[in-house]
XYZ file of C-alpha atoms in Angstrom:
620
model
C 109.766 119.605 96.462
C 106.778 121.115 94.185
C 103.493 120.488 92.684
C 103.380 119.686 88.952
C 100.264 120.104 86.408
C 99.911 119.797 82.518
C 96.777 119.553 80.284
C 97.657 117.883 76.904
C 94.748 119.041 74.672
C 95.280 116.621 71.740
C 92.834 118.377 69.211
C 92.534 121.893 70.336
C 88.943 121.762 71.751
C 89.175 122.751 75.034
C 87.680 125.995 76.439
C 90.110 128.327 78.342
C 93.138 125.577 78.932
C 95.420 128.201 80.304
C 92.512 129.086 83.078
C 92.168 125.565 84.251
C 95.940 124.673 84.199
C 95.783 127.457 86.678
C 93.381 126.373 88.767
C 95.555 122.633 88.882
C 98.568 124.635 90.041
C 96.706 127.067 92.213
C 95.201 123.902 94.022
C 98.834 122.688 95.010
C 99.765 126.080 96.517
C 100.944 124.404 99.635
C 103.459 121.735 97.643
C 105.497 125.148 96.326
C 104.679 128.171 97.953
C 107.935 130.038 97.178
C 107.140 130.441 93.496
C 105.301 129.144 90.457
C 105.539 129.436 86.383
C 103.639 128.260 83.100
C 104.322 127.280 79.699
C 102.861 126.524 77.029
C 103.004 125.255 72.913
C 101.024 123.537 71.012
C 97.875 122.278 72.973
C 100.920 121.589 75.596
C 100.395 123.624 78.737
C 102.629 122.635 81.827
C 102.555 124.541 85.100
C 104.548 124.330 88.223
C 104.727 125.437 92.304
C 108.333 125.653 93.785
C 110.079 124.900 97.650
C 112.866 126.186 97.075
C 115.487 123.436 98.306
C 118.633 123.826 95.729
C 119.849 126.402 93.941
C 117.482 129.400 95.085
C 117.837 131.506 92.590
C 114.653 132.846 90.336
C 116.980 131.232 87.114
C 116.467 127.408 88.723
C 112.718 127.777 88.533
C 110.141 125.919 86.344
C 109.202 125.401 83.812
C 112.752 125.241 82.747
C 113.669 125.301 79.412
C 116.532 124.711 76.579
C 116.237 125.226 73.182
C 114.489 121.748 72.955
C 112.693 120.716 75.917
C 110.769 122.015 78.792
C 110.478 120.398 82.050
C 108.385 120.323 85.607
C 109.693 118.504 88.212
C 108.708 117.211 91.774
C 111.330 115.822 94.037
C 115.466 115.646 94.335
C 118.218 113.771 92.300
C 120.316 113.675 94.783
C 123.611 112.391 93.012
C 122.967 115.166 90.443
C 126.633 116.933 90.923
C 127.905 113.824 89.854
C 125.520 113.060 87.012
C 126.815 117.158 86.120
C 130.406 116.075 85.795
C 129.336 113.518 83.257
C 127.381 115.843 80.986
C 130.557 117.871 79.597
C 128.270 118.762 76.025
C 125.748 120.830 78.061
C 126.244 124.374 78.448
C 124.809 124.722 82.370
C 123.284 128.052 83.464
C 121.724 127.367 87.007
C 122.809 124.933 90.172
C 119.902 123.145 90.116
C 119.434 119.399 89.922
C 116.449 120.578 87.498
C 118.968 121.110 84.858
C 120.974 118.364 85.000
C 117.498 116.027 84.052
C 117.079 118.100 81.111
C 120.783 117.585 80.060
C 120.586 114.381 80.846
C 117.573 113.536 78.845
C 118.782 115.223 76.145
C 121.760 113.256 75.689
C 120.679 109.295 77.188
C 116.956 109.821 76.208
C 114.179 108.148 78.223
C 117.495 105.799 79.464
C 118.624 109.183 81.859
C 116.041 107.848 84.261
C 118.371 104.973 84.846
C 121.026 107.176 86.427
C 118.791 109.289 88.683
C 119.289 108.622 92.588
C 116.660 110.466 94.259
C 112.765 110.837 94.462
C 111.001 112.511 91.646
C 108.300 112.733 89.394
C 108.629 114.619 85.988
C 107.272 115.314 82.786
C 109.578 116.742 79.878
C 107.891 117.769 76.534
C 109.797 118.455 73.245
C 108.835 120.739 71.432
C 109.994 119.876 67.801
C 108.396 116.502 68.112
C 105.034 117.475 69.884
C 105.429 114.441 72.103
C 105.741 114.068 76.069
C 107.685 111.991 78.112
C 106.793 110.979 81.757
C 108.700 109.395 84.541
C 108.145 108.616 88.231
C 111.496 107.472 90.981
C 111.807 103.277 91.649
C 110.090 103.134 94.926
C 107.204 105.790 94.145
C 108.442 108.386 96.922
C 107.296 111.233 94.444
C 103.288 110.927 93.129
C 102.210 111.253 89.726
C 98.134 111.263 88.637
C 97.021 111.231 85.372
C 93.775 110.717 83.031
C 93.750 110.087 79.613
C 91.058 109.457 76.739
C 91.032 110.183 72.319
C 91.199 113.999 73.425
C 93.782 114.870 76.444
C 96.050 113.832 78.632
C 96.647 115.435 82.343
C 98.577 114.650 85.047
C 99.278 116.363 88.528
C 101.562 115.755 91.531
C 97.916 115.705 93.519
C 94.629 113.569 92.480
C 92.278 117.205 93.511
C 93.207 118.866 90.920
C 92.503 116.633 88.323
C 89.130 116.108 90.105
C 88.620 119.576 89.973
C 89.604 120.540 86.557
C 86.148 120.424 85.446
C 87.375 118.257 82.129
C 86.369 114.768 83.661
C 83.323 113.217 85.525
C 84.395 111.830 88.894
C 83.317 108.474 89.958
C 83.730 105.885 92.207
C 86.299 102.732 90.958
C 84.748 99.784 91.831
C 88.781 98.017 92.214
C 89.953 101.123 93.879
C 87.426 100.898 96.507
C 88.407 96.685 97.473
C 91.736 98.243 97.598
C 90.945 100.806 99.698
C 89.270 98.607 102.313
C 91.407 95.690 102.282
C 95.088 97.416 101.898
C 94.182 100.739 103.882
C 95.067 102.509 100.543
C 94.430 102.096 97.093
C 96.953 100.442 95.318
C 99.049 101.443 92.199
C 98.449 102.169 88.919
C 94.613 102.488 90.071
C 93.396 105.246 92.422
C 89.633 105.662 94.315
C 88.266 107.483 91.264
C 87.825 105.369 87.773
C 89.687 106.130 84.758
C 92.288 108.447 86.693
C 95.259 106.706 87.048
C 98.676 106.454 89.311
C 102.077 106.238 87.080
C 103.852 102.815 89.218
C 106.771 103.734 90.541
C 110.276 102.849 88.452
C 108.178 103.540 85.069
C 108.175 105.606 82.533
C 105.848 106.661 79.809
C 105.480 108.646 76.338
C 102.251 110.523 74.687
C 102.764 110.463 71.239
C 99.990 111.460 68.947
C 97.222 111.106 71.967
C 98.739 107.113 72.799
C 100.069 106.437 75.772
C 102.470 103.748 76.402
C 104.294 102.579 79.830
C 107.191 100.820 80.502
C 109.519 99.664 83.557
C 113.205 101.122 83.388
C 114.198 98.876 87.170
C 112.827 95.786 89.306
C 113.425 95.661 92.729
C 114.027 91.854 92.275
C 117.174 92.020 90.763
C 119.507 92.058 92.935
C 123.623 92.588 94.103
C 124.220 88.680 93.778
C 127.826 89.738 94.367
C 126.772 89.457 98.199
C 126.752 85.638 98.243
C 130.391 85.360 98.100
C 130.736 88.596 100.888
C 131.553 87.180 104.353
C 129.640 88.568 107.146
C 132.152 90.831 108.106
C 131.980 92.728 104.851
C 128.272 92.298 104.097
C 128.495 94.882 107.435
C 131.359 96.880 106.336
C 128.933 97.515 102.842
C 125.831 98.078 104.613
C 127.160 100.781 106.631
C 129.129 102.334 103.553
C 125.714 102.171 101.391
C 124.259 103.795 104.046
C 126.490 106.973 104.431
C 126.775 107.168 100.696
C 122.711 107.519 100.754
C 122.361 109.924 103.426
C 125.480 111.576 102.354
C 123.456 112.772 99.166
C 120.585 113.251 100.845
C 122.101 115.761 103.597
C 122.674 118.525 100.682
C 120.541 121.320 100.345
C 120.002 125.235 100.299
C 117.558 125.627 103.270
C 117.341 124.337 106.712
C 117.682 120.373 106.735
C 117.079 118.312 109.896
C 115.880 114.618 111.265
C 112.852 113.291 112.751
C 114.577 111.931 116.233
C 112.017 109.404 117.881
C 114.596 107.472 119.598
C 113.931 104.216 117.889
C 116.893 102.734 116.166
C 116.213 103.742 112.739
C 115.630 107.510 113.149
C 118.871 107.142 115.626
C 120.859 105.466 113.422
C 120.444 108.130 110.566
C 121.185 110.687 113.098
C 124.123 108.846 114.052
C 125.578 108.718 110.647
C 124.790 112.238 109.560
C 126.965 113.589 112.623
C 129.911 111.396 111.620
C 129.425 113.187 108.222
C 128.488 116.567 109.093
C 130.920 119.192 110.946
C 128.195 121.243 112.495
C 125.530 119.902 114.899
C 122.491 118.411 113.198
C 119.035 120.002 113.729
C 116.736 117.297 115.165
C 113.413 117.062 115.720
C 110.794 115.160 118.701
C 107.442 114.781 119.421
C 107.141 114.119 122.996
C 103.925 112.810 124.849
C 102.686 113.796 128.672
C 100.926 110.108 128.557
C 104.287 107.951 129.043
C 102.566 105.085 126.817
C 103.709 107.282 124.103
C 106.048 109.089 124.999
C 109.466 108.563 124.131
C 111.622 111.328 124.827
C 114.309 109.187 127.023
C 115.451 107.421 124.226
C 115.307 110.582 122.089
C 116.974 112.536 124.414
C 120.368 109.729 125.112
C 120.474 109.808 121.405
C 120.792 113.660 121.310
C 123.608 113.969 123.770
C 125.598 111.099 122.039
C 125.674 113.105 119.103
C 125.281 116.640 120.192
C 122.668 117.705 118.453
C 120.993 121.065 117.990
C 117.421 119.130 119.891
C 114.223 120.523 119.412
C 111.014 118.791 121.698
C 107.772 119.387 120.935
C 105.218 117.910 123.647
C 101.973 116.961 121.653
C 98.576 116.861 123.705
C 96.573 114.475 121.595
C 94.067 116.673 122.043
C 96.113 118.453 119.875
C 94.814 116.382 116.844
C 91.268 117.431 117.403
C 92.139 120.976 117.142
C 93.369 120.324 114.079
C 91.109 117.790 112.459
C 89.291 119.939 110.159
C 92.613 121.602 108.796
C 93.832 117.530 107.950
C 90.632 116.850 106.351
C 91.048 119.537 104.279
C 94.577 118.684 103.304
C 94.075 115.088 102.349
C 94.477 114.735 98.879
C 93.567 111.139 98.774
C 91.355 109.181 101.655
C 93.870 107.020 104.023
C 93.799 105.203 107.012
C 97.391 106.197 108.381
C 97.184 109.933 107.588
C 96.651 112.199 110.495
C 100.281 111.215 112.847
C 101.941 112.279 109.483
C 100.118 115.083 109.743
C 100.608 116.572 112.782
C 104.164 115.747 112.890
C 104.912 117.354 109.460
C 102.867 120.493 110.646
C 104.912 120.839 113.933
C 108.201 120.128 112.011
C 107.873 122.765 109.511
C 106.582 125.010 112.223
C 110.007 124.764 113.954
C 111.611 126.259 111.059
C 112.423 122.971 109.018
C 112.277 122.902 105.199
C 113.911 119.350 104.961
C 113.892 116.547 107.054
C 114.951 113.024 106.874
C 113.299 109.677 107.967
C 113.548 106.415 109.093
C 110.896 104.953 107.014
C 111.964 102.025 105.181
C 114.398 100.671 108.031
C 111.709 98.086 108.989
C 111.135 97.031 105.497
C 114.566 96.391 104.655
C 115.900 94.959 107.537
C 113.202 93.011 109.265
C 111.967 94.880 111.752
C 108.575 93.983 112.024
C 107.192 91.158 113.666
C 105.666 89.636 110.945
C 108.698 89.044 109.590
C 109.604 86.419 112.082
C 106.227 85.211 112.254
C 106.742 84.413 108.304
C 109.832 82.911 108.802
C 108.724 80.855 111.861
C 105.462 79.859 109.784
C 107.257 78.830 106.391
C 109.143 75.650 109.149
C 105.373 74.229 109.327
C 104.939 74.572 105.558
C 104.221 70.518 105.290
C 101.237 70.939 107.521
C 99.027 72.830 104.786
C 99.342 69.205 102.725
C 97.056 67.916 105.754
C 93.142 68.319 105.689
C 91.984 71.929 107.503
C 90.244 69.718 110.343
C 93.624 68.274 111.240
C 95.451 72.436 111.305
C 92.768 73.579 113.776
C 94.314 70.993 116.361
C 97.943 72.700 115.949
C 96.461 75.853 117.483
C 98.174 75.471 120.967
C 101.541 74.611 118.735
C 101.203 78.003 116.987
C 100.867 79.909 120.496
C 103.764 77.725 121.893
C 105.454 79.299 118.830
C 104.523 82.754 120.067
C 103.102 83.447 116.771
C 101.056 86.583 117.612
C 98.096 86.797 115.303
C 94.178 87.258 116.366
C 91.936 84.471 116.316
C 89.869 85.798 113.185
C 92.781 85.848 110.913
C 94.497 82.657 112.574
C 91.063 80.728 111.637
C 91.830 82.102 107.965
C 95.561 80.870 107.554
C 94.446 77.525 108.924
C 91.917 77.525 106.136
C 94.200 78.441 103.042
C 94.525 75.804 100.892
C 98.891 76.035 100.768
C 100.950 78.649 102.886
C 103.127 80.803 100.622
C 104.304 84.326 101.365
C 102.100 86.017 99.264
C 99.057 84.596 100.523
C 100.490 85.378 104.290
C 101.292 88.526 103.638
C 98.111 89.748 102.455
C 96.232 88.133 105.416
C 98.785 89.946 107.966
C 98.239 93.193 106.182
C 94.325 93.202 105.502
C 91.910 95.566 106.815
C 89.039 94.415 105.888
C 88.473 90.758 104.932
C 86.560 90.425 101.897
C 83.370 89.044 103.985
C 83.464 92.208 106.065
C 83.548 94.155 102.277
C 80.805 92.761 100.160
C 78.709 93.182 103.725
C 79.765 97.015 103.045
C 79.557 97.493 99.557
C 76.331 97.003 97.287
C 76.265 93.941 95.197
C 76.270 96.112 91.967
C 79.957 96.985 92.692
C 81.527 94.206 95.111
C 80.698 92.226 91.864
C 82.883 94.337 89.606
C 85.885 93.503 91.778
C 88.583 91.708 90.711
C 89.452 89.683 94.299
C 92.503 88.173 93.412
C 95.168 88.571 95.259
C 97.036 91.530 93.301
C 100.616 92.560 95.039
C 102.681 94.818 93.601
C 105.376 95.251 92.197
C 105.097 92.506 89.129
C 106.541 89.299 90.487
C 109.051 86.650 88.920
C 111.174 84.004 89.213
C 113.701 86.395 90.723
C 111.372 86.737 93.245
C 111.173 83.102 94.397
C 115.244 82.984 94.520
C 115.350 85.244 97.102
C 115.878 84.418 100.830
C 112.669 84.070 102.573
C 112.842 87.284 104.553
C 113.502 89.022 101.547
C 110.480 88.068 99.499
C 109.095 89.359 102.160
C 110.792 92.347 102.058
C 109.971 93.193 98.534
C 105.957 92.440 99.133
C 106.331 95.350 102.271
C 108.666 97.470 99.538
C 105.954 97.268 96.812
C 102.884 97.512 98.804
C 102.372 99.200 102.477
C 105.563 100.860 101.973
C 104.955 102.183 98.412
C 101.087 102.689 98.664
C 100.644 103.849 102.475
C 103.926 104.903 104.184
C 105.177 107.294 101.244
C 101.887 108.075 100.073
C 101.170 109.342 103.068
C 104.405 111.251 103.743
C 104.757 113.078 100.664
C 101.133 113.831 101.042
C 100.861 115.091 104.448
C 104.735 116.905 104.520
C 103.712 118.781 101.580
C 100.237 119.803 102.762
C 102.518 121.638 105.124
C 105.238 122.385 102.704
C 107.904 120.126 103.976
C 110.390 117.732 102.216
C 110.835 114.185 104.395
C 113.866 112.249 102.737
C 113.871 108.960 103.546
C 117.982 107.611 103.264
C 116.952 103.785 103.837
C 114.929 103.739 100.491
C 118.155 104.190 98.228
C 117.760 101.730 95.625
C 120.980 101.088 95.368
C 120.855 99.900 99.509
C 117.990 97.862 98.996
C 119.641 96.019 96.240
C 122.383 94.869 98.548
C 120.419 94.374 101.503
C 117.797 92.040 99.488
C 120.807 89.750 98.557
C 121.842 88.983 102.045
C 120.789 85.292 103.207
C 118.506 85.066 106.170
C 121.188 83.250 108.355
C 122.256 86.894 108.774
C 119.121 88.610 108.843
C 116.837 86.404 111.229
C 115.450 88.636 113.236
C 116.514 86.874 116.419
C 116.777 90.598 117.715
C 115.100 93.395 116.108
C 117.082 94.610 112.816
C 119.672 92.265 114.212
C 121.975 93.054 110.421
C 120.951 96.563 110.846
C 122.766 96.812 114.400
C 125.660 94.642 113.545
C 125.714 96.704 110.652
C 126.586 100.206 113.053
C 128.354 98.161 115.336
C 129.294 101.002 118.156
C 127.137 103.785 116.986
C 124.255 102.917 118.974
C 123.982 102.592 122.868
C 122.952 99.355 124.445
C 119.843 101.037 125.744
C 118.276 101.944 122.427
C 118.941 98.592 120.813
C 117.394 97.086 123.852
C 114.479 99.427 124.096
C 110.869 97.813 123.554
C 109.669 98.762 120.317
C 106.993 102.009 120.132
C 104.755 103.652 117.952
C 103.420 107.006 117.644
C 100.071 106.712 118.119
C 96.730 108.538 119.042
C 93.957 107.205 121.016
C 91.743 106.519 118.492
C 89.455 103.554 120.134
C 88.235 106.038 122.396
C 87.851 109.168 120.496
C 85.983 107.199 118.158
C 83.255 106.542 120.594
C 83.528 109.579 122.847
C 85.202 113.296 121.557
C 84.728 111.837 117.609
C 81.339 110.345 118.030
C 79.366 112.649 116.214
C 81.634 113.378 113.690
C 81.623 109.936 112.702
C 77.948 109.002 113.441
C 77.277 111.592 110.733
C 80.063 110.065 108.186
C 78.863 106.749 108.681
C 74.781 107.342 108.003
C 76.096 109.612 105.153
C 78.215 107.179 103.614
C 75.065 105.352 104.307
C 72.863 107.062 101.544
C 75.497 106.254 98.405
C 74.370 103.596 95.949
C 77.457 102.463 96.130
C 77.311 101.193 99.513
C 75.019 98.766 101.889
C 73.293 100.734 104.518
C 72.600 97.530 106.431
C 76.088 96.392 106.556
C 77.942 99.769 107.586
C 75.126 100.528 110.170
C 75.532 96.644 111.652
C 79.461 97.394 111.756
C 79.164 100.614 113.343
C 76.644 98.851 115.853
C 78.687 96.155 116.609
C 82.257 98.413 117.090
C 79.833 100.770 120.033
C 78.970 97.548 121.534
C 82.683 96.337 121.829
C 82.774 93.481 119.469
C 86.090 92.430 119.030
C 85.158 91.174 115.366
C 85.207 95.339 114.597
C 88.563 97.087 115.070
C 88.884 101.258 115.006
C 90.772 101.539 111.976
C 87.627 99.912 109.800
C 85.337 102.369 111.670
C 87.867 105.151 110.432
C 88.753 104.466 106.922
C 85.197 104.298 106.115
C 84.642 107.896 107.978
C 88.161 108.834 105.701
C 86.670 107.755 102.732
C 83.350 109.741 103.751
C 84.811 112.918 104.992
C 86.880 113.215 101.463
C 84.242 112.431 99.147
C 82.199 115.687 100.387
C 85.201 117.648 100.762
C 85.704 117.021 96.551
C 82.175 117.090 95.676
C 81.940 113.607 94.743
């Protein structure tokens, strides 16, 4: 893992480049703090900050270069020994996965992208035609910022830096901010600040002669339709062979690699797999809790003996977190709801003497773990209903808690109220954080009014979308939105402020693509990740299948009122003073969360004191 930074300066007109390309790399100290390097040619200056993961030597470091390109990369190709074998015309010098994206490049052109498994950002320029060429992994694991106008073009593995560089005027985006609020992080290609911009994930882009242009190279809805004629016994036997495959290539590397071990079946079931692949005992990791509400260290713990692993348990005080506050403030590189458990779990990781860890993130996603997934598919039965007038919906209200459909009365009222029931519309009402009556209160009318409220979901959708099995659709919406723009957003962001690289094995593209094909009458989620399981049949004991599900968790409703309360008193009547915000509304809000209205959750109160807290920390 690294930080990468380049300043394009189309025209030659910019005052000590080489100075603030330093500053951009200096800034992302913490994403490579084994090494860094420079380059430049031709108004083309591209800087880089190294973790050392593969190949260690001083020869795999960046910028790389051949005789015709030069590269920075972020992130791992993972099947890049392979990829080596293919590229017989390239004279290697180093181990590194670097190289083999150079060679690569240099002999499929922007197509190499197709072949990469891995996580990865990169920008390669050429230096006999003057032009740049940009690409960023399929599910957005790696980030990549940019700005661009008539005179240069820069980009960053961080959003500060670009901030910071002194060449652009910071404001508010008027979008960014409705995204912000409503899907606890601002969504892809836009970012909080206007006119810098995120490259979506499974794109790629070119600068030629100061244009821009950006285009898709893989969708997530096209799927492995040779699953429909798979039996279920095989669609098992495939699953669990896609799985070791990914975690397979994700297991190699130069420098201490372990697994988050929370007990849960995903984070089990990778450490399952990596001992059947693995001769010596895997490194695993644990936070553990004194408050058993939290804690989860019996699960953790069966799981560890099963598979003898080297265990490490770290017992957390959530107190802890307080300690620590200021230090996560001043790591956030964008302003997120979900941020600080990331935080703290990367910092205590990396502190045991991990470089690399992998995850369970994306098990959920993929497999149906969550509850709204069966709430979806329970829903989608009563589709007819939404042809009736709204008055007649209210009176199926005791049929819907019959159903055990678990949803609070605010956003029930909502979904009774929507004109048809589809998934997309569901899906952003389960996911909201804000509804949009609760944002124009916040906002001032001069910017709620610049807002485009549609409903926008990532990634583009098509009629492959609407072919696939109901759980699936639902699937991709989690894929291309919370997963993309808050789970891995978050991760890379918060492992790197501590300079540690989370792999996430679940997220293999080639997985998902199999996964997405199978029909629900396999996948119901009669049982939580029911095809997951079935999938590992044996690995897993009876205990931790059976287990109710957990999350890691602080107690944020009462900090926020008690140990927090003047921290956030003081971000809330700042936020206060902004143009772009309504006093009235954020004051009435706070009010109303002190007195206990159940109208006001915790996690508005604190991505509005997120939002707050980074704004002064980047001058803005």
């Amino acid at each position: 893992m690294c930080g990468i930074a380049g300043l394009y300066d189309f025209n030659n007109k910019i005052e000590a480049p080489e100075k603030i390309l330093m500053k951009m790399i200096d800034m992302q100290y913490h994403r490579g703090p084994d090494a860094s390097g420079s380059y430049v040619d031709s108004g083309m200056y591209m800087g880089h900050r190294r973790l050392s993961i593969i190949d260690l030597n001083q020869s795999a470091g960046q910028p790389m270069q051949n005789e015709k390109y030069s590269i920075v990369f972020n992130g791992e190709v993972y099947n890049f020994i392979a990829l080596k074998s293919k590229l017989k015309n390239y004279n290697f010098i180093t181990k590194s996965d670097t190289e083999v994206i150079l060679a690569a490049f240099e002999e499929w052109g922007e197509n190499c992208v197709k072949y990469f498994k891995g996580q990865f950002s990169f920008a390669i320029w050429d230096k006999y035609k003057k032009q740049l060429f940009i690409a960023r992994d399929r599910l957005g694991e790696k980030p990549f910022y940019y700005y661009h106008d008539e005179n240069l073009f820069l980009f960053a593995s961080e959003i500060r830096p670009i901030i910071n560089s002194s060449l652009i005027n910071a404001t508010l985006s008027p979008q960014g901010l409705n995204d912000y609020f409503i899907k606890q992080s601002v969504h892809s290609p836009n970012t909080i600040i206007s006119k810098i911009f995120q490259l979506p994930a499974a794109h790629f882009g070119w600068v030629k002669k100061g244009k821009l242009t950006i285009n898709s190279y893989w969708d997530i809805t096209f799927v492995n339709e040779n699953v429909l004629s798979h039996s279920y016994t095989e669609i098992k036997k495939n699953i669990k062979t896609q799985l070791l495959k990914s975690i397979e290539g994700q297991m190699i590397s130069d420098v201490p690699i372990g697994a988050f071990l929370s007990g849960g079946i995903d984070s089990s079931a990778i450490v399952g797999l990596m001992s059947e692949l693995s001769d010596k005992k895997i490194e695993t990791l644990s936070i553990t809790f004194d408050d058993k509400t939290f804690d989860e260290s019996h699960y953790s713990n069966i799981i560890s003996k099963r598979f003898n692993t080297n265990h490490n348990e770290i017992r957390l005080k959530p107190e802890t977190f307080l300690l620590n506050i200021d230090s996560y403030f001043d790591s956030v590189d964008v302003p997120s709801e979900d941020g600080p458990n990331t935080y703290i779990v990367s910092k205590m990781a990396r502190e045991s003497g991990l470089t690399v860890a992998l995850s369970g993130v994306g098990g959920d996603e993929l497999f149906a773990g969550y509850s709204s997934f069966s709430r979806w598919f329970q829903l989608n039965k009563y589709k007819p209903l939404w042809k009736l007038p709204v008055s007649i919906r209210t009176l199926f209200f005791q049929i819907l808690k019959q159903m055990g459909i678990k949803i609070n009365t605010h956003k029930l009222e909502e979904l009774l109220k929507m004109k048809s029931l589809d998934v997309i519309s569901f899906y952003e009402l389960a996911r909201r954080s804000h509804s949009q009556s609760s944002l124009s209160s916040i906002l001032s009318n001069e910017i709620y009014k610049d807002i485009n409220r549609n409903i926008i979901l990532g990634p583009d959708l098509n009629d492959k979308f609407t072919k696939l099995p109901l759980l699936s659709q639902y699937s991709v919406l989690e894929l291309g939105n919370y997963t993309q723009n808050v789970l891995l957003k978050d991760t890379d962001n918060m492992a790197m402020a501590n300079s540690l690289e989370v792999r996430v094995p679940f997220l293999d593209h080639e997985l998902i693509s199999y996964v997405l094909a199978v029909p629900d009458k396999f996948k119901y989620p009669s049982s939580p990740k029911k095809l997951l399981i079935d999938s590992l049949e044996g690995l897993l004991p009876d205990e931790v299948i059976n287990r109710p599900k957990m999350g890691f968790s602080f107690p944020w409703d009462h900090w926020l009122r008690n140990e927090l309360y003047e921290l956030v008193d003081e971000s809330i009547r700042s936020i206060c003073m902004r143009s772009e915000f309504n006093s009235t509304g954020i004051m009435n809000l706070w009010q109303n969360y002190l007195h206990h209205k159940q109208s006001v959750t915790w996690n508005q109160i604190w991505t509005i004191v997120s939002l707050e807290r980074w704004l002064k920390k980047n001058n803005i």
